[in-house]
PDB file of C-alpha atoms in Angstrom:
ATOM      1  CA  GLY A  18      77.561  34.482 -35.618  1.00  0.00           C
ATOM      2  CA  ALA A  19      77.547  31.416 -38.078  1.00  0.00           C
ATOM      3  CA  LEU A  20      75.171  32.968 -40.575  1.00  0.00           C
ATOM      4  CA  LEU A  21      77.212  36.227 -40.757  1.00  0.00           C
ATOM      5  CA  SER A  22      80.428  34.758 -40.997  1.00  0.00           C
ATOM      6  CA  LEU A  23      78.937  32.610 -43.913  1.00  0.00           C
ATOM      7  CA  GLY A  24      77.532  35.434 -45.529  1.00  0.00           C
ATOM      8  CA  ALA A  25      81.038  37.245 -45.469  1.00  0.00           C
ATOM      9  CA  CYS A  26      82.479  34.083 -47.225  1.00  0.00           C
ATOM     10  CA  LEU A  27      79.995  33.868 -49.907  1.00  0.00           C
ATOM     11  CA  THR A  28      80.120  36.864 -52.528  1.00  0.00           C
ATOM     12  CA  GLY A  29      77.897  36.987 -55.678  1.00  0.00           C
ATOM     13  CA  GLY A  30      74.565  37.905 -56.106  1.00  0.00           C
ATOM     14  CA  GLU A  31      73.456  40.384 -58.943  1.00  0.00           C
ATOM     15  CA  GLY A  32      76.484  41.016 -61.273  1.00  0.00           C
ATOM     16  CA  ALA A  33      78.301  37.869 -59.932  1.00  0.00           C
ATOM     17  CA  PRO A  34      80.995  36.922 -62.221  1.00  0.00           C
ATOM     18  CA  PRO A  35      80.602  33.879 -64.504  1.00  0.00           C
ATOM     19  CA  VAL A  36      81.866  30.588 -63.546  1.00  0.00           C
ATOM     20  CA  VAL A  37      83.077  27.538 -65.627  1.00  0.00           C
ATOM     21  CA  ILE A  38      81.805  24.082 -64.511  1.00  0.00           C
ATOM     22  CA  ALA A  39      82.678  21.013 -66.777  1.00  0.00           C
ATOM     23  CA  GLY A  40      83.551  23.296 -69.614  1.00  0.00           C
ATOM     24  CA  ARG A  41      80.424  25.511 -69.576  1.00  0.00           C
ATOM     25  CA  LYS A  42      80.577  29.230 -68.507  1.00  0.00           C
ATOM     26  CA  LEU A  43      77.482  29.720 -66.410  1.00  0.00           C
ATOM     27  CA  VAL A  44      76.418  33.322 -65.926  1.00  0.00           C
ATOM     28  CA  TRP A  45      74.373  34.552 -63.101  1.00  0.00           C
ATOM     29  CA  LYS A  46      70.546  35.172 -63.533  1.00  0.00           C
ATOM     30  CA  ALA A  47      68.625  35.277 -60.040  1.00  0.00           C
ATOM     31  CA  PRO A  48      68.806  33.789 -56.556  1.00  0.00           C
ATOM     32  CA  LEU A  49      66.785  30.838 -55.959  1.00  0.00           C
ATOM     33  CA  ALA A  50      67.208  29.697 -52.499  1.00  0.00           C
ATOM     34  CA  GLU A  51      69.349  30.377 -49.334  1.00  0.00           C
ATOM     35  CA  GLY A  52      70.119  27.514 -46.707  1.00  0.00           C
ATOM     36  CA  ALA A  53      71.988  27.441 -43.623  1.00  0.00           C
ATOM     37  CA  CYS A  54      75.241  26.509 -45.309  1.00  0.00           C
ATOM     38  CA  SER A  55      74.763  27.535 -48.965  1.00  0.00           C
ATOM     39  CA  PHE A  56      73.167  29.630 -51.531  1.00  0.00           C
ATOM     40  CA  ILE A  57      71.358  28.366 -54.709  1.00  0.00           C
ATOM     41  CA  GLU A  58      71.431  30.692 -57.790  1.00  0.00           C
ATOM     42  CA  LEU A  59      69.841  30.373 -61.185  1.00  0.00           C
ATOM     43  CA  ARG A  60      72.383  30.389 -63.684  1.00  0.00           C
ATOM     44  CA  ALA A  61      72.474  30.177 -67.687  1.00  0.00           C
ATOM     45  CA  ASP A  62      74.942  28.598 -70.096  1.00  0.00           C
ATOM     46  CA  ALA A  63      76.397  31.723 -71.834  1.00  0.00           C
ATOM     47  CA  VAL A  64      76.458  29.997 -75.239  1.00  0.00           C
ATOM     48  CA  THR A  65      73.004  27.853 -75.291  1.00  0.00           C
ATOM     49  CA  GLY A  66      71.101  29.684 -72.710  1.00  0.00           C
ATOM     50  CA  GLU A  67      70.271  26.408 -71.073  1.00  0.00           C
ATOM     51  CA  LEU A  68      69.364  27.101 -67.333  1.00  0.00           C
ATOM     52  CA  ALA A  69      70.837  25.556 -64.330  1.00  0.00           C
ATOM     53  CA  ALA A  70      70.690  25.545 -60.767  1.00  0.00           C
ATOM     54  CA  LEU A  71      74.130  26.592 -58.960  1.00  0.00           C
ATOM     55  CA  LYS A  72      74.671  25.626 -55.489  1.00  0.00           C
ATOM     56  CA  ARG A  73      77.726  27.404 -53.579  1.00  0.00           C
ATOM     57  CA  VAL A  74      78.935  26.074 -50.530  1.00  0.00           C
ATOM     58  CA  VAL A  75      81.617  27.169 -48.319  1.00  0.00           C
ATOM     59  CA  MET A  76      84.192  24.648 -47.485  1.00  0.00           C
ATOM     60  CA  ARG A  77      84.589  25.105 -43.720  1.00  0.00           C
ATOM     61  CA  GLU A  78      87.096  23.720 -41.798  1.00  0.00           C
ATOM     62  CA  ASP A  79      85.323  23.451 -38.574  1.00  0.00           C
ATOM     63  CA  GLY A  80      84.569  19.637 -38.965  1.00  0.00           C
ATOM     64  CA  ASP A  81      80.881  20.259 -39.976  1.00  0.00           C
ATOM     65  CA  GLY A  82      80.855  17.811 -42.714  1.00  0.00           C
ATOM     66  CA  ASP A  83      82.450  17.448 -46.348  1.00  0.00           C
ATOM     67  CA  PRO A  84      80.217  19.289 -48.706  1.00  0.00           C
ATOM     68  CA  ARG A  85      81.705  17.288 -51.557  1.00  0.00           C
ATOM     69  CA  LEU A  86      79.697  14.262 -50.325  1.00  0.00           C
ATOM     70  CA  GLU A  87      76.422  15.681 -51.859  1.00  0.00           C
ATOM     71  CA  ALA A  88      78.231  16.356 -55.038  1.00  0.00           C
ATOM     72  CA  GLU A  89      79.637  12.527 -54.971  1.00  0.00           C
ATOM     73  CA  LEU A  90      76.214  10.962 -54.144  1.00  0.00           C
ATOM     74  CA  LEU A  91      74.274  12.945 -57.004  1.00  0.00           C
ATOM     75  CA  ALA A  92      77.054  11.701 -59.272  1.00  0.00           C
ATOM     76  CA  ALA A  93      76.370   8.281 -58.563  1.00  0.00           C
ATOM     77  CA  PHE A  94      72.531   8.430 -59.110  1.00  0.00           C
ATOM     78  CA  ASP A  95      71.129   8.418 -62.778  1.00  0.00           C
ATOM     79  CA  HIS A  96      67.392   8.304 -62.086  1.00  0.00           C
ATOM     80  CA  PRO A  97      64.651  10.520 -63.706  1.00  0.00           C
ATOM     81  CA  HIS A  98      63.477  11.444 -60.227  1.00  0.00           C
ATOM     82  CA  ILE A  99      66.626  12.445 -58.761  1.00  0.00           C
ATOM     83  CA  VAL A 100      68.152  15.882 -59.995  1.00  0.00           C
ATOM     84  CA  ARG A 101      70.959  15.440 -62.171  1.00  0.00           C
ATOM     85  CA  LEU A 102      74.571  16.651 -61.614  1.00  0.00           C
ATOM     86  CA  LEU A 103      75.933  18.714 -64.275  1.00  0.00           C
ATOM     87  CA  GLY A 104      79.321  19.318 -62.894  1.00  0.00           C
ATOM     88  CA  THR A 105      81.423  20.719 -59.817  1.00  0.00           C
ATOM     89  CA  ALA A 106      84.213  23.082 -59.290  1.00  0.00           C
ATOM     90  CA  VAL A 107      86.031  24.496 -56.454  1.00  0.00           C
ATOM     91  CA  LEU A 108      86.542  28.339 -56.261  1.00  0.00           C
ATOM     92  CA  PRO A 109      89.971  29.063 -54.426  1.00  0.00           C
ATOM     93  CA  PRO A 110      89.992  31.521 -51.577  1.00  0.00           C
ATOM     94  CA  THR A 111      90.549  35.147 -52.479  1.00  0.00           C
ATOM     95  CA  SER A 112      91.113  38.305 -50.404  1.00  0.00           C
ATOM     96  CA  GLU A 113      87.296  38.937 -50.517  1.00  0.00           C
ATOM     97  CA  ARG A 114      86.584  35.060 -49.932  1.00  0.00           C
ATOM     98  CA  PRO A 115      88.869  33.810 -47.205  1.00  0.00           C
ATOM     99  CA  LEU A 116      87.407  30.128 -47.628  1.00  0.00           C
ATOM    100  CA  PRO A 117      87.109  28.192 -50.862  1.00  0.00           C
ATOM    101  CA  GLU A 118      83.581  27.350 -52.277  1.00  0.00           C
ATOM    102  CA  LEU A 119      82.222  24.190 -53.828  1.00  0.00           C
ATOM    103  CA  LEU A 120      79.999  24.814 -56.915  1.00  0.00           C
ATOM    104  CA  ILE A 121      77.478  22.077 -57.529  1.00  0.00           C
ATOM    105  CA  SER A 122      76.007  22.702 -61.029  1.00  0.00           C
ATOM    106  CA  MET A 123      72.735  20.871 -61.282  1.00  0.00           C
ATOM    107  CA  GLU A 124      69.616  20.613 -63.817  1.00  0.00           C
ATOM    108  CA  LEU A 125      67.112  23.106 -62.847  1.00  0.00           C
ATOM    109  CA  CYS A 126      63.634  21.664 -61.545  1.00  0.00           C
ATOM    110  CA  GLY A 127      60.883  24.202 -62.012  1.00  0.00           C
ATOM    111  CA  GLY A 128      58.087  24.526 -59.693  1.00  0.00           C
ATOM    112  CA  GLY A 129      59.733  25.688 -56.606  1.00  0.00           C
ATOM    113  CA  ARG A 130      60.013  24.432 -53.035  1.00  0.00           C
ATOM    114  CA  LEU A 131      57.867  21.703 -51.928  1.00  0.00           C
ATOM    115  CA  PRO A 132      56.194  23.817 -48.909  1.00  0.00           C
ATOM    116  CA  GLU A 133      55.217  26.521 -51.615  1.00  0.00           C
ATOM    117  CA  ALA A 134      53.721  23.866 -53.904  1.00  0.00           C
ATOM    118  CA  LEU A 135      51.668  22.692 -51.296  1.00  0.00           C
ATOM    119  CA  ALA A 136      50.514  26.036 -50.171  1.00  0.00           C
ATOM    120  CA  ARG A 137      49.437  26.801 -53.821  1.00  0.00           C
ATOM    121  CA  ARG A 138      47.238  23.439 -53.628  1.00  0.00           C
ATOM    122  CA  GLY A 139      45.559  24.656 -50.468  1.00  0.00           C
ATOM    123  CA  GLY A 140      47.370  22.014 -48.403  1.00  0.00           C
ATOM    124  CA  ARG A 141      45.796  19.081 -50.673  1.00  0.00           C
ATOM    125  CA  ARG A 142      48.278  16.298 -50.848  1.00  0.00           C
ATOM    126  CA  PHE A 143      50.191  15.230 -54.167  1.00  0.00           C
ATOM    127  CA  GLU A 144      48.532  12.102 -55.861  1.00  0.00           C
ATOM    128  CA  GLU A 145      51.362   9.360 -56.514  1.00  0.00           C
ATOM    129  CA  ALA A 146      51.377   9.946 -60.102  1.00  0.00           C
ATOM    130  CA  GLU A 147      52.054  13.790 -59.779  1.00  0.00           C
ATOM    131  CA  GLY A 148      54.849  12.972 -57.412  1.00  0.00           C
ATOM    132  CA  LEU A 149      56.426  10.726 -59.702  1.00  0.00           C
ATOM    133  CA  ARG A 150      56.643  13.161 -62.509  1.00  0.00           C
ATOM    134  CA  GLY A 151      59.556  14.472 -61.372  1.00  0.00           C
ATOM    135  CA  CYS A 152      61.522  17.471 -62.882  1.00  0.00           C
TER     136      CYS A 152
END
């Protein structure tokens, strides 16, 4: 139920149209991850080629929390170990996308997800210095 309705609200993928956030035109490159309520895509600045992560969240009306809170929290932090917010935008509803989407553009941190990084290390824990290197 919920995942199907969410998937129907989120459009994009290969060939997804560019989006403009904070004056930067971001073009679609590849999918990065999928969560319960969002999709994360690899995007590139159309002018500079700089890569960014774009999180797309459906702004549902079912009282399941306000997705703008994540963007507000990221905007409040300026720390080398916290992913940097590059900008936000809201896509209004369309006939193909009945609910608005919050777009959160963030710096791209390489290395993938933590579970995969641990698996590549054979389950060996990170040393403190490795964990503090950040993005």
